[in-house]
C-alpha cells in the first residue's frame, strides 16, 4: 500500500502522485461506486499495487467542490480583472462567501490594472485597500508579485477561479512558459468555457499545485441557513454577538450592531449591500444535492 494524492482524472482512471515520487494510473475499487462515492482530484488515497493498481481507501476530505470536481483545496485564487470584464466587487464578495463556506482561504489576484486611467486606478486602489484592511491578501499580476507570493508557500493546493477572460491562462503561462496555454479575446474564450466547465487540470509549480478551471460567469452560493451568511463577512465577527436579537440577520432587527457599523463608511456599506443581495438568494434556496456531501 502506498499513500498518494490524485492529481488528474481521466475517463474513470485516476493518476496518483505517490509517496517517494512518480505517478501511478489507478482505478477505484468497485466498493466506492456501490457506496456512491467517487474519488476527486486532490483526494489523499491509499493505492494497492498488488495486482493492478487500485485505490483502496479515500481519506476524509477537508473540503470538496462540485464545480470543479476537486477536494482538499487550501487556497482559492480569485482572479479579477480591473476591466474587460469590469471589476465587480459583488462577484468578489460572492466568491469570498463561497470559499468561506468551504473553509478555503481566498487570495485576491488583480489583473489588467494597466487598462485603468489615473482616476479609475485611484478608485480601485481604495477598494483594494478596503479588502487588505479586512486581512485578505491582495496581489496584482504586475511585475513579480504573484510569483514571489507563491515562492513562500509549500505543499499547498491552490485553485484559480474567475470569470472567462480575466487572465488566468495568461498568468499561468507567465509562471510556466512551457505550458503555452491558449489565451484570447473574450468571445472565443467564452465559447471554450461553455464546453469544458467540469474539467480540471493541476499544474505543479515549485512547491505548490495550481488547479486551473475554464472560466465561468456566475457562481451559485452554497446552501446555508440564512443566519449563517453573516459569518462569511469577517469584519462582523466581533460585532454580531453585540446585536440585541440573537441570532440576528442584520436586516429588520432593532439595535443591530452590524448595521450600525456598516452605515459608517462606503466600503463597509457596499459590503453590507452585497450581503443583503446574497441573503435574498440564500433565503430562496431549496436544499439541493450539494448539501448531502
Ligand atoms: N491589458 C492586459 N491584458 C491582459 C492581462 N492579463 C490578460 N490579458 C488579456 O486578456 C485576454 C484574456 O486572457 P486569458 O488569460 O485568456 O483569460 P482566462 O482567464 O484564462 O480565460 P478562460 O480561459 O476563459 O478562463 C487575453 O487577450 C490576454 O492577453 C493584463 O494584465 N493586462
Ligand atoms: Zn445584527
PDB file of C-alpha atoms and ligand atoms in Angstrom:
ATOM      1  CA  UNK A   1       0.000   0.000   0.000  1.00  0.00           C
ATOM      2  CA  UNK A   2       1.238   3.453  -0.873  1.00  0.00           C
ATOM      3  CA  UNK A   3      -0.235   6.772   0.131  1.00  0.00           C
ATOM      4  CA  UNK A   4      -0.628   9.380  -2.568  1.00  0.00           C
ATOM      5  CA  UNK A   5      -2.688  12.208  -3.949  1.00  0.00           C
ATOM      6  CA  UNK A   6      -4.877  12.258  -7.046  1.00  0.00           C
ATOM      7  CA  UNK A   7      -3.524  14.829  -9.490  1.00  0.00           C
ATOM      8  CA  UNK A   8      -5.552  14.001 -12.591  1.00  0.00           C
ATOM      9  CA  UNK A   9      -8.792  12.268 -13.542  1.00  0.00           C
ATOM     10  CA  UNK A  10      -9.479  10.899 -16.993  1.00  0.00           C
ATOM     11  CA  UNK A  11     -12.339   8.612 -18.119  1.00  0.00           C
ATOM     12  CA  UNK A  12     -12.637   6.667 -14.893  1.00  0.00           C
ATOM     13  CA  UNK A  13      -8.872   6.489 -14.265  1.00  0.00           C
ATOM     14  CA  UNK A  14      -7.070   8.477 -11.600  1.00  0.00           C
ATOM     15  CA  UNK A  15      -3.416   9.462 -11.701  1.00  0.00           C
ATOM     16  CA  UNK A  16      -1.960   9.410  -8.220  1.00  0.00           C
ATOM     17  CA  UNK A  17       1.281  11.137  -7.223  1.00  0.00           C
ATOM     18  CA  UNK A  18       2.650   8.592  -4.763  1.00  0.00           C
ATOM     19  CA  UNK A  19       4.952   8.952  -1.786  1.00  0.00           C
ATOM     20  CA  UNK A  20       8.536   8.610  -2.938  1.00  0.00           C
ATOM     21  CA  UNK A  21       7.809  10.212  -6.310  1.00  0.00           C
ATOM     22  CA  UNK A  22       6.207   9.094  -9.543  1.00  0.00           C
ATOM     23  CA  UNK A  23       2.671   8.911 -10.879  1.00  0.00           C
ATOM     24  CA  UNK A  24       0.591   5.731 -10.845  1.00  0.00           C
ATOM     25  CA  UNK A  25      -2.530   5.361 -13.000  1.00  0.00           C
ATOM     26  CA  UNK A  26      -5.235   3.715 -10.894  1.00  0.00           C
ATOM     27  CA  UNK A  27      -8.863   2.630 -10.888  1.00  0.00           C
ATOM     28  CA  UNK A  28     -11.012   2.895  -7.772  1.00  0.00           C
ATOM     29  CA  UNK A  29     -12.164  -0.331  -6.093  1.00  0.00           C
ATOM     30  CA  UNK A  30     -15.747  -1.268  -7.013  1.00  0.00           C
ATOM     31  CA  UNK A  31     -16.827  -0.769  -3.409  1.00  0.00           C
ATOM     32  CA  UNK A  32     -16.668   3.020  -3.806  1.00  0.00           C
ATOM     33  CA  UNK A  33     -19.224   3.021  -6.603  1.00  0.00           C
ATOM     34  CA  UNK A  34     -21.525   0.789  -4.543  1.00  0.00           C
ATOM     35  CA  UNK A  35     -21.294   3.291  -1.698  1.00  0.00           C
ATOM     36  CA  UNK A  36     -21.970   6.159  -4.116  1.00  0.00           C
ATOM     37  CA  UNK A  37     -18.504   7.637  -3.562  1.00  0.00           C
ATOM     38  CA  UNK A  38     -16.210   8.784  -6.279  1.00  0.00           C
ATOM     39  CA  UNK A  39     -12.611   9.891  -5.930  1.00  0.00           C
ATOM     40  CA  UNK A  40     -11.816  13.538  -6.657  1.00  0.00           C
ATOM     41  CA  UNK A  41      -8.711  15.299  -7.864  1.00  0.00           C
ATOM     42  CA  UNK A  42      -6.961  16.426  -4.674  1.00  0.00           C
ATOM     43  CA  UNK A  43      -8.012  13.353  -2.658  1.00  0.00           C
ATOM     44  CA  UNK A  44      -5.476  11.656  -0.425  1.00  0.00           C
ATOM     45  CA  UNK A  45      -5.729   7.929  -1.138  1.00  0.00           C
ATOM     46  CA  UNK A  46      -4.121   4.562  -0.478  1.00  0.00           C
ATOM     47  CA  UNK A  47      -3.037   2.735  -3.607  1.00  0.00           C
ATOM     48  CA  UNK A  48      -2.823  -1.054  -3.615  1.00  0.00           C
ATOM     49  CA  UNK A  49      -0.460  -2.256  -6.325  1.00  0.00           C
ATOM     50  CA  UNK A  50      -0.585  -5.966  -5.502  1.00  0.00           C
ATOM     51  CA  UNK A  51      -2.413  -6.756  -8.729  1.00  0.00           C
ATOM     52  CA  UNK A  52      -3.420  -3.877 -10.966  1.00  0.00           C
ATOM     53  CA  UNK A  53      -3.114  -0.512  -9.241  1.00  0.00           C
ATOM     54  CA  UNK A  54      -6.329   0.305  -7.389  1.00  0.00           C
ATOM     55  CA  UNK A  55      -7.442   2.976  -4.963  1.00  0.00           C
ATOM     56  CA  UNK A  56      -8.313   1.052  -1.815  1.00  0.00           C
ATOM     57  CA  UNK A  57      -9.040   3.943   0.517  1.00  0.00           C
ATOM     58  CA  UNK A  58     -10.023   7.597   0.262  1.00  0.00           C
ATOM     59  CA  UNK A  59      -9.051   9.692   3.272  1.00  0.00           C
ATOM     60  CA  UNK A  60     -11.555  12.132   4.799  1.00  0.00           C
ATOM     61  CA  UNK A  61     -11.656  15.469   2.957  1.00  0.00           C
ATOM     62  CA  UNK A  62     -11.239  18.891   4.459  1.00  0.00           C
ATOM     63  CA  UNK A  63     -13.466  20.277   1.706  1.00  0.00           C
ATOM     64  CA  UNK A  64     -14.829  19.397  -1.707  1.00  0.00           C
ATOM     65  CA  UNK A  65     -16.279  21.257  -4.661  1.00  0.00           C
ATOM     66  CA  UNK A  66     -18.636  20.074  -7.368  1.00  0.00           C
ATOM     67  CA  UNK A  67     -17.559  22.614  -9.958  1.00  0.00           C
ATOM     68  CA  UNK A  68     -14.710  21.978 -10.466  1.00  0.00           C
ATOM     69  CA  UNK A  69     -14.807  18.449  -9.000  1.00  0.00           C
ATOM     70  CA  UNK A  70     -11.938  18.723  -6.511  1.00  0.00           C
ATOM     71  CA  UNK A  71     -11.108  18.111  -2.874  1.00  0.00           C
ATOM     72  CA  UNK A  72      -8.738  19.393  -0.196  1.00  0.00           C
ATOM     73  CA  UNK A  73      -8.089  22.852  -1.590  1.00  0.00           C
ATOM     74  CA  UNK A  74      -6.060  25.166   0.637  1.00  0.00           C
ATOM     75  CA  UNK A  75      -6.415  28.492  -1.121  1.00  0.00           C
ATOM     76  CA  UNK A  76      -8.711  29.922  -3.760  1.00  0.00           C
ATOM     77  CA  UNK A  77      -7.040  32.467  -6.014  1.00  0.00           C
ATOM     78  CA  UNK A  78      -9.826  34.850  -7.065  1.00  0.00           C
ATOM     79  CA  UNK A  79      -8.620  36.292 -10.317  1.00  0.00           C
ATOM     80  CA  UNK A  80     -10.470  39.533 -11.018  1.00  0.00           C
ATOM     81  CA  UNK A  81      -9.749  41.943 -13.840  1.00  0.00           C
ATOM     82  CA  UNK A  82      -9.921  45.693 -13.328  1.00  0.00           C
ATOM     83  CA  UNK A  83     -11.539  45.947 -16.791  1.00  0.00           C
ATOM     84  CA  UNK A  84     -12.652  43.674 -19.634  1.00  0.00           C
ATOM     85  CA  UNK A  85     -14.587  42.224 -17.897  1.00  0.00           C
ATOM     86  CA  UNK A  86     -15.199  45.101 -15.478  1.00  0.00           C
ATOM     87  CA  UNK A  87     -14.246  44.619 -11.867  1.00  0.00           C
ATOM     88  CA  UNK A  88     -17.236  43.511  -9.805  1.00  0.00           C
ATOM     89  CA  UNK A  89     -16.962  43.866  -6.032  1.00  0.00           C
ATOM     90  CA  UNK A  90     -20.252  41.975  -5.750  1.00  0.00           C
ATOM     91  CA  UNK A  91     -18.821  38.965  -7.580  1.00  0.00           C
ATOM     92  CA  UNK A  92     -15.741  39.197  -5.377  1.00  0.00           C
ATOM     93  CA  UNK A  93     -17.845  39.137  -2.201  1.00  0.00           C
ATOM     94  CA  UNK A  94     -19.822  36.169  -3.520  1.00  0.00           C
ATOM     95  CA  UNK A  95     -16.581  34.288  -4.153  1.00  0.00           C
ATOM     96  CA  UNK A  96     -15.436  35.138  -0.636  1.00  0.00           C
ATOM     97  CA  UNK A  97     -18.677  33.756   0.837  1.00  0.00           C
ATOM     98  CA  UNK A  98     -18.463  30.673  -1.366  1.00  0.00           C
ATOM     99  CA  UNK A  99     -14.887  29.911  -0.308  1.00  0.00           C
ATOM    100  CA  UNK A 100     -15.549  30.794   3.318  1.00  0.00           C
ATOM    101  CA  UNK A 101     -18.293  28.178   3.498  1.00  0.00           C
ATOM    102  CA  UNK A 102     -15.803  25.594   2.146  1.00  0.00           C
ATOM    103  CA  UNK A 103     -13.099  26.741   4.571  1.00  0.00           C
ATOM    104  CA  UNK A 104     -10.819  27.782   1.726  1.00  0.00           C
ATOM    105  CA  UNK A 105      -8.719  30.916   2.180  1.00  0.00           C
ATOM    106  CA  UNK A 106      -9.388  33.492  -0.561  1.00  0.00           C
ATOM    107  CA  UNK A 107      -6.454  35.315  -2.178  1.00  0.00           C
ATOM    108  CA  UNK A 108      -7.374  38.242  -4.437  1.00  0.00           C
ATOM    109  CA  UNK A 109      -5.339  38.493  -7.628  1.00  0.00           C
ATOM    110  CA  UNK A 110      -5.973  41.637  -9.697  1.00  0.00           C
ATOM    111  CA  UNK A 111      -5.275  41.707 -13.425  1.00  0.00           C
ATOM    112  CA  UNK A 112      -5.448  44.354 -16.155  1.00  0.00           C
ATOM    113  CA  UNK A 113      -4.753  47.233 -13.780  1.00  0.00           C
ATOM    114  CA  UNK A 114      -2.806  48.688 -16.732  1.00  0.00           C
ATOM    115  CA  UNK A 115      -6.117  49.381 -18.508  1.00  0.00           C
ATOM    116  CA  UNK A 116      -7.239  51.878 -15.857  1.00  0.00           C
ATOM    117  CA  UNK A 117      -6.715  55.612 -16.201  1.00  0.00           C
ATOM    118  CA  UNK A 118      -5.364  57.536 -13.244  1.00  0.00           C
ATOM    119  CA  UNK A 119      -8.783  58.337 -11.762  1.00  0.00           C
ATOM    120  CA  UNK A 120     -10.018  54.780 -12.102  1.00  0.00           C
ATOM    121  CA  UNK A 121      -6.814  53.460 -10.618  1.00  0.00           C
ATOM    122  CA  UNK A 122      -7.248  55.655  -7.569  1.00  0.00           C
ATOM    123  CA  UNK A 123     -10.792  54.402  -7.022  1.00  0.00           C
ATOM    124  CA  UNK A 124      -9.664  50.810  -7.488  1.00  0.00           C
ATOM    125  CA  UNK A 125      -6.790  51.194  -5.035  1.00  0.00           C
ATOM    126  CA  UNK A 126      -9.258  52.408  -2.442  1.00  0.00           C
ATOM    127  CA  UNK A 127     -11.442  49.339  -2.851  1.00  0.00           C
ATOM    128  CA  UNK A 128      -8.402  47.067  -2.673  1.00  0.00           C
ATOM    129  CA  UNK A 129      -7.189  48.806   0.463  1.00  0.00           C
ATOM    130  CA  UNK A 130     -10.578  48.014   1.959  1.00  0.00           C
ATOM    131  CA  UNK A 131     -10.062  44.294   1.338  1.00  0.00           C
ATOM    132  CA  UNK A 132      -6.493  44.496   2.684  1.00  0.00           C
ATOM    133  CA  UNK A 133      -7.816  46.120   5.840  1.00  0.00           C
ATOM    134  CA  UNK A 134     -10.095  43.116   6.358  1.00  0.00           C
ATOM    135  CA  UNK A 135      -6.978  40.948   6.409  1.00  0.00           C
ATOM    136  CA  UNK A 136      -7.218  39.481   2.905  1.00  0.00           C
ATOM    137  CA  UNK A 137      -4.137  39.021   0.776  1.00  0.00           C
ATOM    138  CA  UNK A 138      -4.423  41.225  -2.316  1.00  0.00           C
ATOM    139  CA  UNK A 139      -1.893  40.822  -5.134  1.00  0.00           C
ATOM    140  CA  UNK A 140      -1.585  42.428  -8.561  1.00  0.00           C
ATOM    141  CA  UNK A 141      -0.413  40.458 -11.586  1.00  0.00           C
ATOM    142  CA  UNK A 142       2.015  43.266 -12.407  1.00  0.00           C
ATOM    143  CA  UNK A 143       5.702  42.500 -12.006  1.00  0.00           C
ATOM    144  CA  UNK A 144       6.741  39.518  -9.929  1.00  0.00           C
ATOM    145  CA  UNK A 145       4.326  39.958  -7.021  1.00  0.00           C
ATOM    146  CA  UNK A 146       2.361  36.756  -7.607  1.00  0.00           C
ATOM    147  CA  UNK A 147       5.470  34.646  -8.260  1.00  0.00           C
ATOM    148  CA  UNK A 148       7.022  35.972  -5.038  1.00  0.00           C
ATOM    149  CA  UNK A 149       3.847  35.163  -3.152  1.00  0.00           C
ATOM    150  CA  UNK A 150       3.866  31.585  -4.462  1.00  0.00           C
ATOM    151  CA  UNK A 151       7.564  31.169  -3.712  1.00  0.00           C
ATOM    152  CA  UNK A 152       6.935  31.373   0.028  1.00  0.00           C
ATOM    153  CA  UNK A 153       4.282  28.631   0.057  1.00  0.00           C
ATOM    154  CA  UNK A 154       4.916  24.927   0.316  1.00  0.00           C
ATOM    155  CA  UNK A 155       2.762  21.826  -0.093  1.00  0.00           C
ATOM    156  CA  UNK A 156      -0.400  23.794  -0.784  1.00  0.00           C
ATOM    157  CA  UNK A 157      -3.109  23.291  -3.367  1.00  0.00           C
ATOM    158  CA  UNK A 158      -4.418  26.442  -4.979  1.00  0.00           C
ATOM    159  CA  UNK A 159      -7.445  26.796  -7.197  1.00  0.00           C
ATOM    160  CA  UNK A 160      -7.545  29.568  -9.782  1.00  0.00           C
ATOM    161  CA  UNK A 161     -11.074  30.925 -10.040  1.00  0.00           C
ATOM    162  CA  UNK A 162     -12.536  33.764 -12.031  1.00  0.00           C
ATOM    163  CA  UNK A 163     -14.690  34.771 -14.947  1.00  0.00           C
ATOM    164  CA  UNK A 164     -13.721  33.999 -18.513  1.00  0.00           C
ATOM    165  CA  UNK A 165     -11.181  36.380 -19.927  1.00  0.00           C
ATOM    166  CA  UNK A 166      -9.827  37.782 -16.653  1.00  0.00           C
ATOM    167  CA  UNK A 167      -6.347  36.487 -17.458  1.00  0.00           C
ATOM    168  CA  UNK A 168      -5.927  33.137 -15.693  1.00  0.00           C
ATOM    169  CA  UNK A 169      -4.211  31.412 -18.618  1.00  0.00           C
ATOM    170  CA  UNK A 170      -2.020  34.462 -19.215  1.00  0.00           C
ATOM    171  CA  UNK A 171      -0.907  34.277 -15.581  1.00  0.00           C
ATOM    172  CA  UNK A 172      -0.191  30.535 -15.782  1.00  0.00           C
ATOM    173  CA  UNK A 173       1.788  30.997 -18.990  1.00  0.00           C
ATOM    174  CA  UNK A 174       3.960  33.552 -17.242  1.00  0.00           C
ATOM    175  CA  UNK A 175       4.631  31.192 -14.350  1.00  0.00           C
ATOM    176  CA  UNK A 176       5.065  28.119 -16.537  1.00  0.00           C
ATOM    177  CA  UNK A 177       6.136  29.293 -20.011  1.00  0.00           C
ATOM    178  CA  UNK A 178       6.348  25.709 -21.305  1.00  0.00           C
ATOM    179  CA  UNK A 179       2.549  25.385 -20.954  1.00  0.00           C
ATOM    180  CA  UNK A 180       1.731  27.675 -23.877  1.00  0.00           C
ATOM    181  CA  UNK A 181      -1.957  27.772 -22.889  1.00  0.00           C
ATOM    182  CA  UNK A 182      -4.296  29.340 -25.362  1.00  0.00           C
ATOM    183  CA  UNK A 183      -5.315  32.854 -24.411  1.00  0.00           C
ATOM    184  CA  UNK A 184      -7.603  35.014 -26.366  1.00  0.00           C
ATOM    185  CA  UNK A 185     -10.335  37.519 -26.813  1.00  0.00           C
ATOM    186  CA  UNK A 186     -13.292  37.198 -24.528  1.00  0.00           C
ATOM    187  CA  UNK A 187     -15.845  35.911 -27.042  1.00  0.00           C
ATOM    188  CA  UNK A 188     -13.649  33.000 -28.098  1.00  0.00           C
ATOM    189  CA  UNK A 189     -12.734  32.225 -24.540  1.00  0.00           C
ATOM    190  CA  UNK A 190     -16.410  32.221 -23.518  1.00  0.00           C
ATOM    191  CA  UNK A 191     -17.152  29.580 -26.117  1.00  0.00           C
ATOM    192  CA  UNK A 192     -14.389  27.383 -24.853  1.00  0.00           C
ATOM    193  CA  UNK A 193     -15.607  27.790 -21.277  1.00  0.00           C
ATOM    194  CA  UNK A 194     -19.094  26.643 -22.126  1.00  0.00           C
ATOM    195  CA  UNK A 195     -17.941  23.249 -23.333  1.00  0.00           C
ATOM    196  CA  UNK A 196     -15.468  22.346 -20.646  1.00  0.00           C
ATOM    197  CA  UNK A 197     -16.665  23.758 -17.336  1.00  0.00           C
ATOM    198  CA  UNK A 198     -16.236  20.489 -15.486  1.00  0.00           C
ATOM    199  CA  UNK A 199     -12.657  19.730 -16.431  1.00  0.00           C
ATOM    200  CA  UNK A 200      -9.785  20.478 -14.108  1.00  0.00           C
ATOM    201  CA  UNK A 201      -6.052  20.468 -14.696  1.00  0.00           C
ATOM    202  CA  UNK A 202      -3.485  20.624 -11.929  1.00  0.00           C
ATOM    203  CA  UNK A 203      -0.025  22.067 -12.540  1.00  0.00           C
ATOM    204  CA  UNK A 204       2.903  21.588 -10.186  1.00  0.00           C
ATOM    205  CA  UNK A 205       4.706  24.899  -9.674  1.00  0.00           C
ATOM    206  CA  UNK A 206       7.698  24.999  -7.350  1.00  0.00           C
ATOM    207  CA  UNK A 207       6.329  23.590  -4.082  1.00  0.00           C
ATOM    208  CA  UNK A 208       2.618  24.101  -4.749  1.00  0.00           C
ATOM    209  CA  UNK A 209      -0.047  22.715  -7.047  1.00  0.00           C
ATOM    210  CA  UNK A 210      -2.186  25.115  -9.057  1.00  0.00           C
ATOM    211  CA  UNK A 211      -5.529  23.918 -10.385  1.00  0.00           C
ATOM    212  CA  UNK A 212      -6.979  25.713 -13.369  1.00  0.00           C
ATOM    213  CA  UNK A 213     -10.584  25.596 -14.481  1.00  0.00           C
ATOM    214  CA  UNK A 214     -12.086  27.185 -17.562  1.00  0.00           C
ATOM    215  CA  UNK A 215     -13.767  30.453 -16.660  1.00  0.00           C
ATOM    216  CA  UNK A 216     -17.342  30.832 -15.614  1.00  0.00           C
ATOM    217  CA  UNK A 217     -19.545  33.859 -15.316  1.00  0.00           C
ATOM    218  CA  UNK A 218     -21.852  33.021 -12.454  1.00  0.00           C
ATOM    219  CA  UNK A 219     -21.478  31.175  -9.218  1.00  0.00           C
ATOM    220  CA  UNK A 220     -24.155  29.538  -7.121  1.00  0.00           C
ATOM    221  CA  UNK A 221     -23.917  30.227  -3.424  1.00  0.00           C
ATOM    222  CA  UNK A 222     -23.766  27.064  -1.333  1.00  0.00           C
ATOM    223  CA  UNK A 223     -26.815  26.022   0.647  1.00  0.00           C
ATOM    224  CA  UNK A 224     -26.767  27.537   4.109  1.00  0.00           C
ATOM    225  CA  UNK A 225     -29.075  28.783   6.854  1.00  0.00           C
ATOM    226  CA  UNK A 226     -29.676  32.469   6.389  1.00  0.00           C
ATOM    227  CA  UNK A 227     -28.401  33.176   9.906  1.00  0.00           C
ATOM    228  CA  UNK A 228     -25.016  31.777   8.822  1.00  0.00           C
ATOM    229  CA  UNK A 229     -24.352  34.097   5.884  1.00  0.00           C
ATOM    230  CA  UNK A 230     -23.033  36.865   8.154  1.00  0.00           C
ATOM    231  CA  UNK A 231     -20.204  34.564   9.345  1.00  0.00           C
ATOM    232  CA  UNK A 232     -18.534  34.986   5.969  1.00  0.00           C
ATOM    233  CA  UNK A 233     -18.301  38.762   6.376  1.00  0.00           C
ATOM    234  CA  UNK A 234     -15.278  38.559   8.628  1.00  0.00           C
ATOM    235  CA  UNK A 235     -15.317  42.177   9.742  1.00  0.00           C
ATOM    236  CA  UNK A 236     -18.586  41.487  11.604  1.00  0.00           C
ATOM    237  CA  UNK A 237     -17.175  38.678  13.720  1.00  0.00           C
ATOM    238  CA  UNK A 238     -16.885  40.679  16.941  1.00  0.00           C
ATOM    239  CA  UNK A 239     -19.982  42.747  16.230  1.00  0.00           C
ATOM    240  CA  UNK A 240     -22.700  40.149  15.672  1.00  0.00           C
ATOM    241  CA  UNK A 241     -22.608  38.965  19.307  1.00  0.00           C
ATOM    242  CA  UNK A 242     -23.461  42.579  20.251  1.00  0.00           C
ATOM    243  CA  UNK A 243     -26.703  42.634  18.239  1.00  0.00           C
ATOM    244  CA  UNK A 244     -29.709  42.780  20.551  1.00  0.00           C
ATOM    245  CA  UNK A 245     -31.539  39.875  18.926  1.00  0.00           C
ATOM    246  CA  UNK A 246     -29.786  36.520  18.577  1.00  0.00           C
ATOM    247  CA  UNK A 247     -29.485  35.127  16.026  1.00  0.00           C
ATOM    248  CA  UNK A 248     -29.688  38.375  14.061  1.00  0.00           C
ATOM    249  CA  UNK A 249     -29.991  38.566  10.279  1.00  0.00           C
ATOM    250  CA  UNK A 250     -28.833  42.224  10.416  1.00  0.00           C
ATOM    251  CA  UNK A 251     -31.851  43.379   8.428  1.00  0.00           C
ATOM    252  CA  UNK A 252     -35.026  44.468  10.249  1.00  0.00           C
ATOM    253  CA  UNK A 253     -33.904  43.782  13.833  1.00  0.00           C
ATOM    254  CA  UNK A 254     -33.611  46.864  16.082  1.00  0.00           C
ATOM    255  CA  UNK A 255     -30.289  47.663  17.773  1.00  0.00           C
ATOM    256  CA  UNK A 256     -28.240  45.704  15.276  1.00  0.00           C
ATOM    257  CA  UNK A 257     -24.525  46.343  15.857  1.00  0.00           C
ATOM    258  CA  UNK A 258     -23.578  45.180  12.362  1.00  0.00           C
ATOM    259  CA  UNK A 259     -25.966  47.556  10.645  1.00  0.00           C
ATOM    260  CA  UNK A 260     -24.757  50.492  12.737  1.00  0.00           C
ATOM    261  CA  UNK A 261     -21.139  49.685  11.863  1.00  0.00           C
ATOM    262  CA  UNK A 262     -21.880  49.357   8.142  1.00  0.00           C
ATOM    263  CA  UNK A 263     -23.502  52.780   7.918  1.00  0.00           C
ATOM    264  CA  UNK A 264     -20.188  54.376   8.916  1.00  0.00           C
ATOM    265  CA  UNK A 265     -18.260  54.145   5.668  1.00  0.00           C
ATOM    266  CA  UNK A 266     -18.750  53.492   1.964  1.00  0.00           C
ATOM    267  CA  UNK A 267     -16.683  50.342   1.759  1.00  0.00           C
ATOM    268  CA  UNK A 268     -18.486  48.643   4.627  1.00  0.00           C
ATOM    269  CA  UNK A 269     -21.808  49.892   3.367  1.00  0.00           C
ATOM    270  CA  UNK A 270     -21.202  48.366  -0.032  1.00  0.00           C
ATOM    271  CA  UNK A 271     -20.268  45.037   1.541  1.00  0.00           C
ATOM    272  CA  UNK A 272     -23.498  45.252   3.533  1.00  0.00           C
ATOM    273  CA  UNK A 273     -25.497  45.765   0.326  1.00  0.00           C
ATOM    274  CA  UNK A 274     -23.850  42.691  -1.147  1.00  0.00           C
ATOM    275  CA  UNK A 275     -24.776  40.816   1.990  1.00  0.00           C
ATOM    276  CA  UNK A 276     -28.444  41.811   1.533  1.00  0.00           C
ATOM    277  CA  UNK A 277     -28.425  40.624  -2.082  1.00  0.00           C
ATOM    278  CA  UNK A 278     -26.792  37.337  -1.128  1.00  0.00           C
ATOM    279  CA  UNK A 279     -29.204  36.946   1.798  1.00  0.00           C
ATOM    280  CA  UNK A 280     -32.154  37.148  -0.542  1.00  0.00           C
ATOM    281  CA  UNK A 281     -30.625  34.448  -2.703  1.00  0.00           C
ATOM    282  CA  UNK A 282     -29.814  32.221   0.265  1.00  0.00           C
ATOM    283  CA  UNK A 283     -33.344  32.651   1.688  1.00  0.00           C
ATOM    284  CA  UNK A 284     -34.868  31.410  -1.556  1.00  0.00           C
ATOM    285  CA  UNK A 285     -32.630  28.378  -1.862  1.00  0.00           C
ATOM    286  CA  UNK A 286     -34.112  24.947  -1.626  1.00  0.00           C
ATOM    287  CA  UNK A 287     -31.849  22.344  -0.077  1.00  0.00           C
ATOM    288  CA  UNK A 288     -30.129  20.709  -3.028  1.00  0.00           C
ATOM    289  CA  UNK A 289     -27.815  17.810  -3.595  1.00  0.00           C
ATOM    290  CA  UNK A 290     -24.691  19.719  -2.629  1.00  0.00           C
ATOM    291  CA  UNK A 291     -25.926  19.732   0.952  1.00  0.00           C
ATOM    292  CA  UNK A 292     -25.608  15.981   1.351  1.00  0.00           C
ATOM    293  CA  UNK A 293     -21.898  15.872   0.514  1.00  0.00           C
TER     294      UNK A 293
HETATM  295  N1  LIG B   1      -4.061  44.611 -20.686  1.00  0.00           N
HETATM  296  C1  LIG B   1      -3.999  43.412 -20.103  1.00  0.00           C
HETATM  297  N2  LIG B   1      -4.496  42.332 -20.752  1.00  0.00           N
HETATM  298  C2  LIG B   1      -4.417  41.126 -20.137  1.00  0.00           C
HETATM  299  C3  LIG B   1      -3.848  40.966 -18.842  1.00  0.00           C
HETATM  300  N3  LIG B   1      -3.943  39.658 -18.492  1.00  0.00           N
HETATM  301  C4  LIG B   1      -4.553  39.040 -19.531  1.00  0.00           C
HETATM  302  N4  LIG B   1      -4.844  39.902 -20.534  1.00  0.00           N
HETATM  303  C5  LIG B   1      -5.534  39.616 -21.812  1.00  0.00           C
HETATM  304  O1  LIG B   1      -6.877  39.225 -21.543  1.00  0.00           O
HETATM  305  C6  LIG B   1      -7.340  38.263 -22.502  1.00  0.00           C
HETATM  306  C7  LIG B   1      -7.919  37.042 -21.805  1.00  0.00           C
HETATM  307  O2  LIG B   1      -6.896  36.399 -21.037  1.00  0.00           O
HETATM  308  P1  LIG B   1      -6.877  34.825 -20.734  1.00  0.00           P
HETATM  309  O3  LIG B   1      -5.611  34.557 -19.995  1.00  0.00           O
HETATM  310  O4  LIG B   1      -7.136  34.050 -21.962  1.00  0.00           O
HETATM  311  O5  LIG B   1      -8.156  34.693 -19.770  1.00  0.00           O
HETATM  312  P2  LIG B   1      -8.637  33.417 -18.899  1.00  0.00           P
HETATM  313  O6  LIG B   1      -8.941  33.915 -17.539  1.00  0.00           O
HETATM  314  O7  LIG B   1      -7.638  32.330 -18.992  1.00  0.00           O
HETATM  315  O8  LIG B   1      -9.994  32.977 -19.582  1.00  0.00           O
HETATM  316  P3  LIG B   1     -10.651  31.474 -19.565  1.00  0.00           P
HETATM  317  O9  LIG B   1      -9.682  30.622 -20.307  1.00  0.00           O
HETATM  318  O10 LIG B   1     -11.968  31.598 -20.231  1.00  0.00           O
HETATM  319  O11 LIG B   1     -10.806  31.075 -18.150  1.00  0.00           O
HETATM  320  C8  LIG B   1      -6.121  37.951 -23.377  1.00  0.00           C
HETATM  321  O12 LIG B   1      -6.244  38.694 -24.566  1.00  0.00           O
HETATM  322  C9  LIG B   1      -4.939  38.436 -22.555  1.00  0.00           C
HETATM  323  O13 LIG B   1      -3.851  38.841 -23.358  1.00  0.00           O
HETATM  324  C10 LIG B   1      -3.326  42.152 -18.173  1.00  0.00           C
HETATM  325  O14 LIG B   1      -2.828  42.127 -17.042  1.00  0.00           O
HETATM  326  N5  LIG B   1      -3.445  43.327 -18.861  1.00  0.00           N
HETATM  327 ZN1  LIG B   2     -27.469  42.321  13.718  1.00  0.00          ZN
END
